[in-house]
């Protein structure tokens, strides 16, 4: 009986240092989280910050953390889309008052705080209708 | 209906995003602690993993979904790296690039400006136009030596020609068109090639006429959305240093080698020694038989290898009508700019009825090589300005010397010196304005004039000039005749 293994465990099996540096993996060519469960024979690639894919994912995460910081500091701000671009990322926000340079500094500091908090990241897959229901409720509480 | 309620309550953006996901598909969410958002992923295992090598760089306005009818959102930009050094290097590059922005320097040097009435089209001021013409004169000289015939063809051509060449179909969306009172449809040329073939087609050609090299400083127009325009670097109207070489299959290799060497020589003259080549070979969908493709690809590769420069291969990225080499310049702050191209064309000559009589008496279709070295004069000038921060090589400076009398007592001598400088072909001006010397020195260093020639009693009595160079406090007095001989000799490109 095949048991499943996570990308992180695969990295650990190779070397302790790789498991420390591993950021994400690809399974048969598709990029996945490190804790993604691999349950059949597949070709695995491990990415660190030295790889293009690793750096892009760092940027994607940084964008999320930017959005987190903005919503913590400025409740009521709606987040829309935040893609990775060349050399970095951006996030679009809907808010009445424009952000000032001082705001940017505050946000950056809050982002560093969130990095220090080291919040666990995990993925969930929901039905489309459940997602709509959820964001509807979220909107009402703002 | 549920989505409408969502919109009313305010999470309109999330609602729209979910709306665009096909029905029946599940949605992926990522949680970082309590915070969550719709996202396909993947992501790192915790927020601590990104490190702290990031910085928020700017805020700008952006329309939701890029539609100007929608709400304006605030876009926060940031940069992020895997080490402090990488972050610092990046921020330094950006700062340096901002200092060198060609639009800022172009304004300081009084070279050009743009207007709303004509987006993407340059208004060249006298000094900017002088730089433009110096580049063209230089290119003209190099091309004449290399055996090119310079021609000039119409900007406006009938739709039927563009349909024959294939541009109407492939380029139509970017072409400016007009219908005349006699109900004909014309288009302003986005490329010079079809016009050039028309000149080639005049009069029977024999193999003895080949290779035939025709150059044109052709102004082309290509519509781009106004949001994409950027100073001189991305315009709607630009001048190409275009040329087409008509040759036989046997001559392809030799011609590719010659063009490649010419391109590298010119880049060296302009101060660009770091050149990277990008080679693109046959795509799946293409015209012409394999044998000619083999010959063309081998020719380009041979030319590339002879340069001993770094090159990359983009498999299958060639045009449907032939393989190509792109020449990429690396500037003073490490940025890459693709400028030159050398493209083999196995399609257009045949389409437009070009032919020559070969040594066996048979009519054949010539091979055509397209090449451009600057690419676009306008864009190249932008690149030059940023590479040199406006402190261009002497021979290219729009104003090379400004003669300044210390006081109005020496105006006559200053005027004399100025006219002698102009007589030997230097771009010179005299500043007789009623400002003090220090003011003039400051003003002219803003416009990056390489040398100021100060004249006072000492200079009048000894027939000399006192040179003050840009960015230096040192002064050097030189005999006027000596100055004229020395700097008229330096007033040309290194290779000439």
XYZ file of C-alpha atoms in Angstrom:
638
model
C 0.000 0.000 0.000
C 1.442 3.348 -1.048
C 1.672 5.971 1.653
C 1.599 9.659 0.792
C 4.485 12.002 1.455
C 4.695 15.784 1.527
C 7.087 17.896 -0.494
C 8.757 18.932 2.741
C 9.396 15.309 3.704
C 10.915 14.668 0.263
C 13.321 17.557 0.822
C 14.193 16.251 4.289
C 15.052 12.867 2.846
C 17.576 14.517 0.523
C 19.305 16.716 3.093
C 18.609 18.710 6.251
C 19.900 21.887 4.619
C 17.662 21.448 1.585
C 14.634 21.052 3.830
C 15.556 24.357 5.488
C 15.860 26.143 2.138
C 12.974 24.474 0.323
C 10.171 26.902 -0.533
C 7.899 24.954 -2.871
C 7.898 21.993 -5.229
C 6.660 20.949 -8.624
C 4.927 17.614 -9.074
C 4.952 16.384 -12.674
C 5.528 19.937 -13.817
C 2.809 21.609 -11.709
C 3.848 23.985 -8.940
C 2.550 23.004 -5.485
C 2.888 23.995 -1.817
C 5.558 22.284 0.227
C 2.900 20.510 2.331
C 1.123 19.163 -0.763
C 0.581 15.450 -0.440
C 2.201 13.248 -3.073
C 0.518 9.864 -3.236
C 1.805 8.333 -6.458
C 5.061 8.067 -8.358
C 5.776 11.469 -9.803
C 8.702 13.567 -10.940
C 9.473 16.078 -8.203
C 11.507 19.251 -8.333
C 12.357 21.257 -5.227
C 12.708 25.051 -5.467
C 14.639 27.374 -3.182
C 14.997 31.159 -3.163
C 17.784 30.795 -5.737
C 15.282 29.567 -8.331
C 13.031 31.779 -10.434
C 9.949 29.913 -9.172
C 11.095 30.311 -5.561
C 11.616 34.048 -5.942
C 8.255 34.477 -7.673
C 6.505 32.677 -4.841
C 8.294 34.840 -2.264
C 6.930 37.842 -4.147
C 3.439 36.378 -4.320
C 3.476 35.771 -0.559
C 4.822 39.259 0.059
C 1.864 40.616 -1.887
C -0.537 38.709 0.363
C 1.255 40.013 3.434
C 0.929 43.521 2.022
C -2.839 42.984 1.760
C -2.960 41.596 5.309
C -1.083 44.596 6.653
C -3.339 47.053 4.834
C -6.525 45.413 6.141
C -5.146 45.308 9.689
C -4.131 48.974 9.635
C -7.033 50.294 7.580
C -10.102 48.156 8.249
C -12.749 48.653 5.617
C -10.274 48.634 2.765
C -11.197 46.094 0.130
C -8.529 44.072 -1.570
C -8.898 43.141 -5.198
C -6.031 41.656 -7.180
C -2.355 41.288 -6.344
C -0.131 39.697 -8.999
C 3.592 39.181 -9.264
C 5.369 41.399 -11.806
C 8.976 41.862 -12.920
C 11.166 42.470 -9.873
C 8.197 42.501 -7.512
C 4.437 42.699 -7.112
C 1.501 45.042 -6.640
C -1.920 44.957 -4.994
C -4.950 47.051 -5.875
C -7.021 48.433 -2.994
C -10.410 50.124 -2.857
C -10.372 52.865 -0.271
C -11.689 56.419 -0.044
C -8.537 58.194 1.183
C -5.360 57.805 -0.885
C -2.318 56.216 0.767
C 0.405 58.660 1.770
C 4.163 58.047 2.011
C 3.747 57.809 5.790
C 1.065 55.176 5.267
C 3.477 53.144 3.111
C 6.032 53.200 5.904
C 3.428 52.081 8.458
C 2.311 49.296 6.142
C 5.878 48.119 5.597
C 6.468 47.942 9.345
C 3.239 46.028 9.855
C 4.369 43.613 7.132
C 7.616 42.990 9.021
C 5.527 42.325 12.138
C 3.473 39.754 10.249
C 6.693 38.093 9.079
C 7.816 37.894 12.726
C 4.452 36.385 13.737
C 5.207 33.603 11.262
C 1.524 32.720 10.692
C 0.984 29.271 9.233
C -0.222 29.208 5.633
C -2.661 26.599 4.403
C -4.931 25.996 1.470
C -8.595 25.064 1.382
C -10.797 24.241 -1.546
C -14.416 25.379 -1.293
C -17.506 25.021 -3.459
C -18.185 28.151 -5.548
C -21.551 28.715 -3.825
C -20.015 28.413 -0.335
C -17.374 30.970 -1.272
C -20.000 33.445 -2.456
C -21.999 32.960 0.749
C -18.888 33.497 2.839
C -17.764 36.730 1.189
C -21.312 38.003 1.319
C -21.285 37.587 5.110
C -17.808 39.113 5.312
C -18.973 42.171 3.435
C -21.899 42.638 5.843
C -19.606 42.734 8.868
C -17.430 45.520 7.531
C -29.252 37.206 -7.417
C -26.915 36.393 -4.524
C -24.130 38.203 -6.366
C -26.227 41.359 -6.526
C -26.614 41.364 -2.739
C -22.872 40.951 -2.470
C -22.383 43.953 -4.721
C -24.768 46.087 -2.662
C -23.005 45.215 0.583
C -19.620 46.197 -0.737
C -17.497 43.127 -1.375
C -18.118 43.884 -5.047
C -14.654 43.001 -6.189
C -14.641 39.566 -4.617
C -18.093 38.955 -6.099
C -16.898 39.872 -9.557
C -13.868 37.668 -9.251
C -15.942 34.670 -8.176
C -18.435 35.465 -10.948
C -15.713 35.040 -13.521
C -14.902 31.527 -12.298
C -16.809 29.001 -14.412
C -19.924 27.472 -12.807
C -19.361 24.138 -11.150
C -15.673 24.800 -10.516
C -14.388 24.867 -6.950
C -12.456 27.860 -5.660
C -9.100 27.739 -3.932
C -8.508 29.884 -0.829
C -5.339 30.488 1.103
C -5.276 31.234 4.822
C -2.422 32.954 6.578
C -3.560 32.732 10.192
C -7.065 34.246 10.138
C -6.601 36.303 7.013
C -7.655 34.659 3.781
C -8.198 35.407 0.140
C -9.101 33.712 -3.109
C -5.906 32.446 -4.654
C -4.746 29.623 -6.874
C -1.371 29.461 -5.144
C 1.099 27.944 -4.550
C 2.380 29.659 -1.417
C 5.122 29.264 1.150
C 4.400 27.390 4.364
C 4.292 30.409 6.688
C 4.564 34.190 6.597
C 8.008 34.100 8.158
C 9.437 32.365 5.116
C 9.569 35.438 2.875
C 12.348 37.101 4.842
C 12.475 40.862 5.193
C 14.183 41.770 1.936
C 11.267 43.787 0.605
C 10.259 47.398 0.177
C 7.087 49.192 -0.894
C 8.069 51.463 -3.722
C 5.123 53.531 -4.917
C 1.382 54.083 -5.131
C -0.520 54.890 -8.278
C -4.098 54.932 -9.497
C -5.448 51.991 -11.469
C -8.851 51.285 -12.926
C -10.669 48.124 -11.817
C -10.266 45.601 -14.627
C -8.299 48.267 -16.558
C -11.539 49.882 -17.686
C -11.663 53.661 -17.378
C -15.441 53.446 -16.808
C -14.846 51.608 -13.549
C -13.729 52.849 -10.176
C -10.205 54.057 -9.629
C -8.348 51.823 -7.187
C -5.032 52.409 -5.450
C -2.172 50.285 -6.632
C 0.624 49.739 -4.122
C 3.835 48.505 -5.728
C 6.567 46.631 -3.934
C 9.780 44.783 -4.626
C 11.024 41.652 -2.915
C 14.254 39.612 -3.081
C 16.003 36.671 -1.492
C 18.814 38.650 0.135
C 19.577 42.145 1.443
C 22.276 42.606 -1.188
C 19.864 41.862 -4.018
C 17.363 44.327 -2.581
C 20.003 47.037 -2.162
C 21.362 46.472 -5.678
C 17.868 46.745 -7.095
C 17.041 49.943 -5.215
C 20.343 51.467 -6.369
C 19.589 50.547 -9.972
C 16.171 52.181 -9.740
C 17.588 55.321 -8.150
C 20.291 55.537 -10.766
C 17.776 54.973 -13.556
C 15.591 57.780 -12.227
C 18.549 60.167 -12.238
C 19.135 59.269 -15.869
C 15.518 59.359 -17.063
C 15.827 60.601 -20.641
C 12.640 62.663 -20.309
C 14.111 64.600 -17.407
C 17.494 65.060 -19.069
C 15.898 65.760 -22.446
C 14.084 68.666 -20.808
C 17.252 69.960 -19.078
C 19.157 69.793 -22.356
C 16.283 71.346 -24.334
C 16.150 68.471 -26.805
C 12.479 67.605 -27.380
C 8.965 67.614 -26.012
C 5.605 65.887 -26.534
C 2.094 67.260 -26.806
C -1.383 65.884 -26.151
C -2.330 66.760 -29.717
C 0.082 64.149 -31.022
C 0.750 61.373 -28.527
C 3.862 59.335 -29.234
C 5.232 61.767 -31.810
C 8.305 63.822 -31.022
C 8.636 67.599 -31.296
C 12.389 67.885 -31.798
C 13.937 71.151 -30.665
C 16.988 72.492 -32.472
C 19.480 70.731 -30.190
C 17.621 67.428 -30.198
C 17.301 67.525 -33.972
C 21.021 68.276 -34.266
C 21.770 65.083 -32.296
C 19.313 63.174 -34.490
C 21.005 64.421 -37.668
C 24.486 63.665 -36.329
C 23.461 60.044 -35.838
C 22.021 59.871 -39.338
C 25.104 61.485 -40.916
C 27.271 58.977 -39.109
C 25.141 56.028 -40.204
C 25.031 57.374 -43.745
C 28.834 57.503 -43.862
C 29.205 53.946 -42.519
C 26.623 52.588 -44.950
C 28.081 54.339 -47.970
C 31.464 52.829 -47.172
C 29.767 49.431 -46.903
C 28.209 49.770 -50.358
C 24.618 50.709 -49.518
C 22.465 52.802 -51.874
C 20.248 55.189 -49.925
C 16.697 55.581 -51.221
C 13.488 57.246 -50.078
C 9.952 55.916 -50.554
C 6.398 57.214 -49.952
C 4.889 57.290 -46.465
C 1.427 56.625 -47.837
C 0.665 53.550 -49.929
C -2.526 52.048 -51.310
C -4.243 49.325 -49.271
C -3.753 46.870 -52.164
C 0.013 46.917 -51.719
C -0.329 46.236 -47.998
C -2.631 43.355 -48.772
C -0.108 41.924 -51.220
C 2.709 42.207 -48.704
C 0.647 40.661 -45.933
C 0.909 43.687 -43.645
C -2.771 44.549 -43.962
C -3.710 41.226 -42.455
C -0.992 40.983 -39.813
C -0.519 44.613 -38.896
C -3.883 46.112 -39.754
C -4.832 46.944 -36.192
C -1.754 49.144 -35.793
C -1.941 50.969 -39.108
C -3.172 54.517 -39.706
C -5.543 54.562 -42.659
C -7.447 57.163 -44.596
C -10.019 57.209 -47.382
C -9.461 59.898 -49.989
C -12.253 61.814 -51.808
C -11.793 59.472 -54.784
C -12.713 56.611 -52.434
C -9.320 54.934 -52.327
C -8.013 53.552 -49.077
C -4.437 54.382 -48.152
C -2.333 53.498 -45.162
C 0.687 55.232 -43.644
C 3.566 52.788 -43.689
C 4.276 50.846 -40.490
C 7.335 49.330 -42.221
C 9.615 50.266 -45.088
C 10.040 46.883 -46.760
C 7.286 46.886 -49.430
C 8.368 50.347 -50.581
C 11.941 49.174 -50.886
C 10.960 46.161 -53.009
C 9.157 48.530 -55.401
C 12.448 50.321 -56.029
C 14.276 47.020 -56.483
C 11.642 45.913 -58.993
C 12.364 48.870 -61.261
C 14.524 47.584 -64.092
C 15.669 44.042 -64.801
C 18.156 42.762 -62.260
C 20.854 40.194 -62.927
C 22.907 38.067 -60.558
C 25.731 40.515 -61.286
C 23.774 43.227 -59.475
C 23.641 41.173 -56.293
C 24.128 41.647 -53.421
C 22.154 44.863 -53.756
C 21.930 46.879 -50.546
C 19.272 49.565 -50.219
C 18.994 51.726 -47.135
C 16.287 54.146 -46.092
C 15.873 56.370 -43.059
C 12.180 55.689 -43.191
C 9.647 57.191 -40.824
C 7.021 54.650 -39.862
C 3.808 54.973 -37.896
C 2.352 52.311 -35.629
C -0.655 52.905 -33.454
C -0.113 52.007 -29.804
C -2.578 52.597 -26.972
C -1.672 55.843 -25.211
C -1.113 53.982 -21.927
C 1.770 52.080 -23.508
C 3.659 55.179 -24.669
C 6.802 56.198 -22.798
C 8.937 59.173 -23.811
C 11.256 58.381 -26.671
C 11.378 54.722 -25.774
C 7.874 53.844 -26.887
C 6.363 56.085 -29.541
C 3.858 55.928 -32.360
C 5.996 57.584 -35.026
C 9.654 56.700 -35.423
C 12.504 56.667 -37.902
C 14.197 53.394 -38.702
C 17.750 53.085 -39.961
C 16.345 50.434 -42.254
C 18.071 48.538 -45.050
C 17.317 45.575 -47.246
C 19.923 43.414 -48.881
C 18.847 41.455 -51.944
C 21.115 38.496 -52.548
C 21.375 34.937 -53.850
C 21.165 31.890 -51.591
C 24.918 31.416 -51.940
C 25.569 34.948 -50.663
C 23.508 34.668 -47.479
C 26.428 33.636 -45.251
C 28.793 36.353 -46.456
C 26.141 39.042 -46.124
C 25.155 37.951 -42.625
C 28.790 38.100 -41.522
C 29.243 41.559 -43.052
C 26.108 42.966 -41.457
C 26.936 41.516 -38.049
C 30.409 43.060 -38.140
C 29.017 46.413 -39.197
C 26.516 46.371 -36.333
C 29.182 45.565 -33.730
C 31.550 48.216 -35.110
C 28.825 50.835 -34.855
C 27.855 49.842 -31.316
C 31.510 50.102 -30.318
C 31.738 53.599 -31.809
C 28.779 54.593 -29.676
C 30.338 53.171 -26.537
C 28.479 49.894 -26.231
C 30.928 47.044 -25.913
C 28.663 44.613 -24.085
C 26.416 43.126 -26.749
C 24.372 39.953 -26.363
C 22.866 38.113 -29.291
C 19.512 36.353 -29.445
C 19.029 33.849 -32.227
C 15.570 32.614 -33.250
C 15.166 29.662 -35.580
C 12.406 28.052 -37.625
C 8.884 28.016 -36.200
C 6.465 25.186 -36.932
C 4.342 27.256 -39.273
C 6.594 28.669 -41.943
C 7.091 29.282 -45.684
C 10.034 28.278 -47.856
C 11.613 24.841 -48.207
C 13.802 23.248 -45.553
C 16.907 23.517 -47.683
C 16.820 27.321 -47.719
C 15.973 27.406 -44.030
C 19.006 25.193 -43.415
C 21.200 27.586 -45.358
C 19.756 30.692 -43.677
C 20.002 29.318 -40.159
C 23.535 28.086 -40.738
C 24.498 31.510 -42.098
C 23.166 33.349 -39.071
C 24.767 30.890 -36.663
C 28.089 31.202 -38.436
C 27.894 34.983 -38.146
C 27.049 34.681 -34.450
C 29.883 32.280 -33.679
C 32.373 34.490 -35.515
C 31.617 37.329 -33.098
C 32.546 35.162 -30.084
C 29.809 36.984 -28.160
C 27.391 35.490 -25.648
C 24.205 34.317 -27.354
C 20.948 32.564 -26.528
C 18.855 30.359 -28.771
C 15.111 30.880 -28.843
C 13.905 27.686 -30.468
C 11.029 28.134 -32.868
C 10.746 31.855 -32.225
C 11.710 32.978 -35.733
C 9.158 34.696 -37.977
C 7.174 32.523 -40.382
C 9.283 33.985 -43.194
C 12.779 33.476 -41.776
C 15.181 33.145 -38.848
C 16.696 36.201 -37.173
C 19.326 37.596 -34.832
C 18.489 40.308 -32.329
C 21.273 42.477 -30.955
C 20.898 43.473 -27.314
C 22.967 46.281 -25.812
C 23.828 46.393 -22.112
C 23.975 49.948 -20.818
C 26.043 51.651 -18.118
C 23.737 50.485 -15.323
C 23.336 46.938 -16.541
C 20.017 47.231 -18.366
C 19.453 45.381 -21.605
C 18.061 47.069 -24.704
C 17.207 45.199 -27.871
C 18.134 47.474 -30.744
C 19.495 45.822 -33.860
C 17.959 43.030 -35.916
C 19.168 40.957 -38.820
C 16.318 39.030 -40.350
C 16.320 36.634 -43.296
C 13.177 36.920 -45.435
C 12.233 34.036 -47.716
C 8.707 35.286 -48.332
C 8.240 38.954 -49.148
C 10.375 39.213 -52.327
C 8.332 36.460 -53.997
C 5.026 37.904 -52.795
C 5.869 41.279 -54.266
C 7.194 39.972 -57.562
C 10.918 40.580 -57.098
C 13.217 38.602 -59.385
C 16.670 38.506 -60.957
C 18.192 36.634 -63.890
C 20.682 34.077 -62.635
C 23.915 32.992 -64.354
C 22.042 30.063 -65.938
C 19.681 32.529 -67.620
C 16.750 31.580 -65.359
C 14.547 33.987 -63.456
C 14.872 33.493 -59.699
C 13.497 35.140 -56.580
C 16.205 36.810 -54.489
C 16.599 36.283 -50.773
C 16.089 39.451 -48.759
C 17.833 40.386 -45.521
C 16.246 43.067 -43.363
C 18.510 44.884 -40.955
C 18.323 47.820 -38.620
C 21.099 48.814 -36.247
C 19.678 51.584 -34.113
C 16.241 50.111 -34.686
C 14.484 53.359 -34.063
C 16.464 56.616 -34.027
C 14.084 58.060 -31.457
C 14.382 55.136 -29.062
C 18.130 54.887 -29.593
C 18.529 58.519 -28.598
C 16.576 57.808 -25.410
C 18.921 54.907 -24.692
C 22.007 57.034 -25.410
C 20.817 59.774 -23.095
C 20.198 57.332 -20.255
C 23.429 55.447 -20.832
C 25.501 58.618 -20.675
C 23.238 60.593 -18.329
C 23.205 63.176 -21.102
C 27.020 63.485 -21.190
C 27.287 62.197 -24.730
C 30.498 61.414 -26.614
C 32.000 64.668 -27.925
C 31.282 63.992 -31.577
C 27.546 63.575 -30.867
C 26.968 66.559 -28.586
C 24.367 68.958 -30.015
C 26.427 71.879 -28.677
C 30.110 71.099 -28.318
C 31.505 74.446 -27.174
C 30.135 77.688 -25.776
C 32.374 80.763 -25.882
C 31.941 83.043 -22.872
C 33.497 86.507 -22.568
C 34.317 87.464 -18.949
C 32.793 90.874 -19.574
C 31.292 92.749 -22.518
C 34.754 94.258 -23.221
C 35.683 90.940 -24.771
C 32.509 90.334 -26.788
C 34.232 90.928 -30.134
C 36.983 88.414 -29.463
C 34.430 85.881 -28.232
C 32.374 86.300 -31.417
C 35.492 85.832 -33.519
C 36.475 82.649 -31.689
C 32.954 81.303 -32.099
C 32.907 81.829 -35.850
C 36.284 80.100 -36.192
C 34.966 77.108 -34.264
C 31.970 76.899 -36.531
C 34.199 77.191 -39.605
C 35.997 73.974 -38.660
C 32.668 72.209 -38.237
C 32.163 72.338 -34.475
C 28.685 72.991 -33.060
C 29.383 76.147 -31.147
C 27.541 79.088 -29.600
C 28.601 82.321 -27.945
C 26.941 83.539 -24.732
C 26.854 87.339 -24.669
C 24.013 87.599 -22.174
C 24.170 89.978 -19.279
C 24.786 87.358 -16.565
C 27.907 86.815 -14.513
C 30.395 84.070 -15.344
C 29.410 81.693 -12.547
C 25.757 81.854 -13.539
C 26.649 80.985 -17.130
C 28.890 78.111 -16.056
C 26.074 76.639 -13.953
C 23.490 77.094 -16.678
C 25.570 75.456 -19.388
C 26.565 72.523 -17.210
C 22.850 71.766 -16.799
C 22.593 71.389 -20.542
C 25.690 69.137 -20.447
C 27.863 71.186 -22.817
C 31.270 69.441 -22.753
C 33.488 72.561 -22.979
C 33.138 76.223 -22.122
C 35.756 78.548 -23.600
C 36.332 81.529 -21.352
C 37.806 84.720 -22.884
C 39.260 87.694 -21.065
C 42.198 90.088 -21.501
C 44.787 87.311 -21.182
C 43.139 85.300 -23.933
C 42.745 88.272 -26.278
C 46.393 89.252 -25.857
C 47.735 85.726 -26.422
C 45.155 84.502 -28.962
C 44.165 81.642 -26.670
C 41.058 80.242 -25.010
C 40.676 78.990 -21.443
C 38.861 75.664 -21.440
C 36.550 74.658 -18.642
C 35.277 71.091 -18.985
C 31.940 69.731 -17.760
C 32.167 68.362 -14.190
C 35.643 69.746 -13.611
C 36.841 72.889 -11.816
C 40.251 72.746 -13.551
C 40.931 75.218 -16.313
C 43.380 74.845 -19.186
C 44.537 77.618 -21.470
C 45.262 76.582 -25.038
C 46.385 78.352 -28.171
C 43.276 78.928 -30.295
C 44.794 77.461 -33.475
C 45.891 74.390 -31.542
C 42.384 74.023 -30.109
C 40.814 74.238 -33.569
C 43.107 71.551 -34.981
C 42.771 69.219 -32.005
C 39.013 69.311 -31.615
C 38.045 69.306 -35.265
C 40.088 66.095 -35.513
C 38.201 64.651 -32.517
C 34.855 65.630 -33.986
C 34.139 62.240 -35.530
C 33.326 58.668 -34.516
C 36.324 56.536 -33.458
C 36.112 54.152 -36.408
C 36.023 56.836 -39.077
